[in-house]
mmCIF file of C-alpha atoms in Angstrom:
data_model
loop_
_atom_site.group_PDB
_atom_site.id
_atom_site.type_symbol
_atom_site.label_atom_id
_atom_site.label_comp_id
_atom_site.label_asym_id
_atom_site.label_seq_id
_atom_site.Cartn_x
_atom_site.Cartn_y
_atom_site.Cartn_z
ATOM 1 C CA MET A 252 93.987 71.829 114.844
ATOM 2 C CA LYS A 253 93.725 72.573 118.306
ATOM 3 C CA ILE A 254 95.556 75.929 119.504
ATOM 4 C CA ARG A 255 96.760 75.842 123.119
ATOM 5 C CA LYS A 256 99.143 78.122 125.078
ATOM 6 C CA ALA A 257 102.312 76.610 125.110
ATOM 7 C CA THR A 258 104.495 75.061 128.485
ATOM 8 C CA TYR A 259 108.205 75.146 129.558
ATOM 9 C CA GLU A 260 107.373 71.197 128.410
ATOM 10 C CA ASP A 261 106.927 72.230 125.088
ATOM 11 C CA ILE A 262 110.218 74.521 124.362
ATOM 12 C CA PRO A 263 112.572 71.480 122.399
ATOM 13 C CA ARG A 264 109.907 70.747 120.040
ATOM 14 C CA ILE A 265 108.971 74.276 119.446
ATOM 15 C CA LEU A 266 112.686 74.955 119.071
ATOM 16 C CA HIS A 267 113.118 72.105 116.630
ATOM 17 C CA ILE A 268 109.999 73.392 114.378
ATOM 18 C CA PHE A 269 112.088 76.963 114.356
ATOM 19 C CA ALA A 270 115.238 75.316 113.176
ATOM 20 C CA GLU A 271 112.938 73.478 110.716
ATOM 21 C CA ALA A 272 111.551 77.085 109.555
ATOM 22 C CA ARG A 273 114.929 78.713 109.426
ATOM 23 C CA THR A 274 116.065 75.742 106.918
ATOM 24 C CA THR A 275 112.896 75.967 104.866
ATOM 25 C CA MET A 276 113.581 79.975 104.999
ATOM 26 C CA ARG A 277 117.270 79.176 103.628
ATOM 27 C CA GLU A 278 115.761 77.116 100.692
ATOM 28 C CA SER A 279 113.630 79.393 99.487
ATOM 29 C CA GLY A 280 116.012 82.178 99.183
ATOM 30 C CA ASN A 281 115.560 83.961 102.780
ATOM 31 C CA LEU A 282 118.839 84.356 104.008
ATOM 32 C CA HIS A 283 118.881 86.684 106.669
ATOM 33 C CA GLN A 284 115.634 85.935 108.343
ATOM 34 C CA TRP A 285 115.948 84.529 112.177
ATOM 35 C CA PRO A 286 119.931 83.869 112.360
ATOM 36 C CA ASP A 287 120.935 80.496 113.748
ATOM 37 C CA THR A 288 120.156 81.786 117.275
ATOM 38 C CA TYR A 289 117.191 83.202 116.402
ATOM 39 C CA PRO A 290 114.295 82.437 118.115
ATOM 40 C CA SER A 291 116.483 81.526 121.495
ATOM 41 C CA GLU A 292 115.308 79.180 124.069
ATOM 42 C CA GLU A 293 115.155 82.624 126.192
ATOM 43 C CA ILE A 294 112.679 84.290 123.725
ATOM 44 C CA VAL A 295 110.562 81.394 123.628
ATOM 45 C CA ARG A 296 110.384 81.309 127.695
ATOM 46 C CA LYS A 297 109.711 85.073 128.129
ATOM 47 C CA ASP A 298 106.726 84.581 125.580
ATOM 48 C CA ILE A 299 105.537 81.671 127.223
ATOM 49 C CA SER A 300 106.018 83.270 130.876
ATOM 50 C CA ASN A 301 104.315 86.278 129.058
ATOM 51 C CA GLY A 302 101.263 83.904 128.281
ATOM 52 C CA HIS A 303 101.803 84.643 124.676
ATOM 53 C CA CYS A 304 103.296 81.561 123.240
ATOM 54 C CA MET A 305 100.771 79.463 121.209
ATOM 55 C CA VAL A 306 101.007 75.863 119.653
ATOM 56 C CA CYS A 307 99.119 73.824 117.101
ATOM 57 C CA CYS A 308 98.714 70.343 117.923
ATOM 58 C CA ASP A 309 97.296 67.581 115.704
ATOM 59 C CA GLU A 310 94.536 65.395 116.174
ATOM 60 C CA GLU A 311 97.023 63.219 118.314
ATOM 61 C CA GLY A 312 98.274 65.838 120.224
ATOM 62 C CA LYS A 313 101.641 66.678 118.503
ATOM 63 C CA ILE A 314 102.636 69.800 118.423
ATOM 64 C CA GLN A 315 102.575 70.818 114.378
ATOM 65 C CA GLY A 316 103.426 74.791 114.490
ATOM 66 C CA THR A 317 103.381 77.733 116.641
ATOM 67 C CA PHE A 318 102.553 81.344 117.021
ATOM 68 C CA VAL A 319 103.031 84.479 119.338
ATOM 69 C CA CYS A 320 100.092 86.489 119.773
ATOM 70 C CA ILE A 321 100.396 89.553 121.460
ATOM 71 C CA PRO A 322 97.370 92.165 121.962
ATOM 72 C CA GLY A 323 98.824 95.710 120.429
ATOM 73 C CA PRO A 324 99.909 98.096 120.656
ATOM 74 C CA ASP A 325 103.488 97.460 119.199
ATOM 75 C CA PRO A 326 105.713 99.685 119.721
ATOM 76 C CA THR A 327 107.567 98.728 116.605
ATOM 77 C CA TYR A 328 104.061 99.171 114.667
ATOM 78 C CA ALA A 329 104.378 102.778 115.909
ATOM 79 C CA LYS A 330 105.672 104.594 113.410
ATOM 80 C CA ILE A 331 105.462 103.026 109.273
ATOM 81 C CA TYR A 332 107.189 103.797 106.710
ATOM 82 C CA GLU A 333 106.173 104.263 102.731
ATOM 83 C CA GLY A 334 102.500 103.909 103.447
ATOM 84 C CA SER A 335 100.454 104.018 106.572
ATOM 85 C CA TRP A 336 98.407 101.964 108.524
ATOM 86 C CA PRO A 337 94.522 102.001 107.162
ATOM 87 C CA ASP A 338 92.951 102.539 110.911
ATOM 88 C CA GLU A 339 94.369 102.923 114.325
ATOM 89 C CA GLU A 340 91.323 100.620 115.515
ATOM 90 C CA PRO A 341 92.937 97.708 118.791
ATOM 91 C CA TYR A 342 94.570 95.126 116.908
ATOM 92 C CA TYR A 343 96.798 92.210 118.054
ATOM 93 C CA VAL A 344 100.053 91.052 116.730
ATOM 94 C CA ILE A 345 101.095 88.156 115.692
ATOM 95 C CA HIS A 346 105.157 87.057 115.541
ATOM 96 C CA ARG A 347 107.367 83.968 115.403
ATOM 97 C CA ILE A 348 104.674 81.944 113.488
ATOM 98 C CA ALA A 349 106.306 78.843 112.030
ATOM 99 C CA ALA A 350 104.955 75.166 111.055
ATOM 100 C CA SER A 351 106.994 71.676 111.024
ATOM 101 C CA ARG A 352 108.292 70.604 108.065
ATOM 102 C CA ASP A 353 106.602 67.170 108.586
ATOM 103 C CA THR A 354 103.380 68.489 108.333
ATOM 104 C CA GLY A 355 102.689 69.558 104.779
ATOM 105 C CA ARG A 356 100.684 72.195 105.868
ATOM 106 C CA LYS A 357 101.941 75.173 106.091
ATOM 107 C CA SER A 358 98.809 76.980 104.960
ATOM 108 C CA SER A 359 96.895 75.012 107.479
ATOM 109 C CA ILE A 360 99.044 76.431 110.642
ATOM 110 C CA ALA A 361 98.781 79.739 109.115
ATOM 111 C CA SER A 362 94.630 79.726 108.855
ATOM 112 C CA CYS A 363 94.238 78.307 112.306
ATOM 113 C CA CYS A 364 96.620 80.569 113.675
ATOM 114 C CA PHE A 365 94.843 83.859 112.051
ATOM 115 C CA GLU A 366 91.250 82.472 112.678
ATOM 116 C CA TRP A 367 92.141 81.739 116.486
ATOM 117 C CA THR A 368 93.532 85.175 116.513
ATOM 118 C CA PHE A 369 90.369 86.717 114.820
ATOM 119 C CA ARG A 370 88.358 84.705 117.484
ATOM 120 C CA ARG A 371 89.905 87.749 119.969
ATOM 121 C CA THR A 372 90.266 90.668 117.963
ATOM 122 C CA ASP A 373 89.118 92.411 114.733
ATOM 123 C CA THR A 374 92.126 93.090 113.606
ATOM 124 C CA ILE A 375 95.410 92.084 112.950
ATOM 125 C CA ARG A 376 98.706 93.362 112.069
ATOM 126 C CA ILE A 377 101.887 91.191 111.157
ATOM 127 C CA ASP A 378 105.273 91.727 109.905
ATOM 128 C CA THR A 379 107.881 89.512 107.876
ATOM 129 C CA HIS A 380 111.189 90.221 105.903
ATOM 130 C CA ARG A 381 111.237 91.380 102.273
ATOM 131 C CA ASP A 382 112.546 88.164 101.167
ATOM 132 C CA ASN A 383 110.312 85.728 102.858
ATOM 133 C CA VAL A 384 108.178 84.859 100.155
ATOM 134 C CA ILE A 385 106.645 81.860 102.008
ATOM 135 C CA MET A 386 105.105 84.336 104.310
ATOM 136 C CA HIS A 387 104.044 87.305 101.978
ATOM 137 C CA HIS A 388 102.344 84.357 99.875
ATOM 138 C CA LEU A 389 100.301 83.140 102.685
ATOM 139 C CA LEU A 390 99.398 86.859 104.090
ATOM 140 C CA SER A 391 98.384 87.764 100.759
ATOM 141 C CA LYS A 392 96.537 84.216 100.312
ATOM 142 C CA HIS A 393 94.616 84.985 103.752
ATOM 143 C CA GLY A 394 93.561 88.727 102.994
ATOM 144 C CA PHE A 395 96.355 90.616 104.630
ATOM 145 C CA HIS A 396 97.094 94.420 102.489
ATOM 146 C CA ARG A 397 100.528 95.159 102.715
ATOM 147 C CA CYS A 398 100.555 98.880 104.370
ATOM 148 C CA GLY A 399 104.464 99.688 104.560
ATOM 149 C CA VAL A 400 107.497 99.209 106.037
ATOM 150 C CA ILE A 401 107.874 98.729 109.898
ATOM 151 C CA LEU A 402 111.875 98.844 111.593
ATOM 152 C CA LEU A 403 112.138 96.160 114.269
ATOM 153 C CA ALA A 404 114.401 97.529 117.540
ATOM 154 C CA ASN A 405 117.405 97.128 115.919
ATOM 155 C CA GLY A 406 116.700 99.199 113.076
ATOM 156 C CA ASP A 407 115.722 95.890 110.365
ATOM 157 C CA PRO A 408 112.827 96.760 108.047
ATOM 158 C CA ARG A 409 109.981 94.389 107.407
ATOM 159 C CA ASP A 410 107.404 94.640 105.440
ATOM 160 C CA ALA A 411 104.366 95.450 107.781
ATOM 161 C CA TYR A 412 100.462 93.843 106.897
ATOM 162 C CA HIS A 413 97.316 94.692 108.239
ATOM 163 C CA LYS A 414 93.466 92.559 107.961
ATOM 164 C CA ARG A 415 90.791 93.753 109.764
ATOM 165 C CA LYS A 416 87.887 90.999 110.185
ATOM 166 C CA ILE A 417 84.889 91.584 107.914
#
């Protein structure tokens, strides 16, 4: 899997993958994360213009996944409840990770995303909705540790995870 920065030409495929991710979430009982309007084209355009939106491409160059990778600090991670961060070392944050339903390799997309990010930093922080059992499983499988709860800008709680490269 090759990872590259997304371009504006990638937007239709990225939005399609997000729509597939919403379907997968609903099928797995995650009914409230990512309403039908999220992530919007406007958000994707902003992520691309900031240089933070990445795409994961297969051997043929078809986009099979996407994620946003941003150097911290992230203001929504400044306060953590029901726990604590293990350190205050510099970190990158991963947001909006999603894989195409036709890849059958969601774990592969996550693995590539985490490996790529760890080549840029020693520490990754990531959060997910409490009902996102798929992401909770992937984070645990990849050695992330739940540290507590953070609040999004709109006040919604998210389970917060942290992993430091060994």
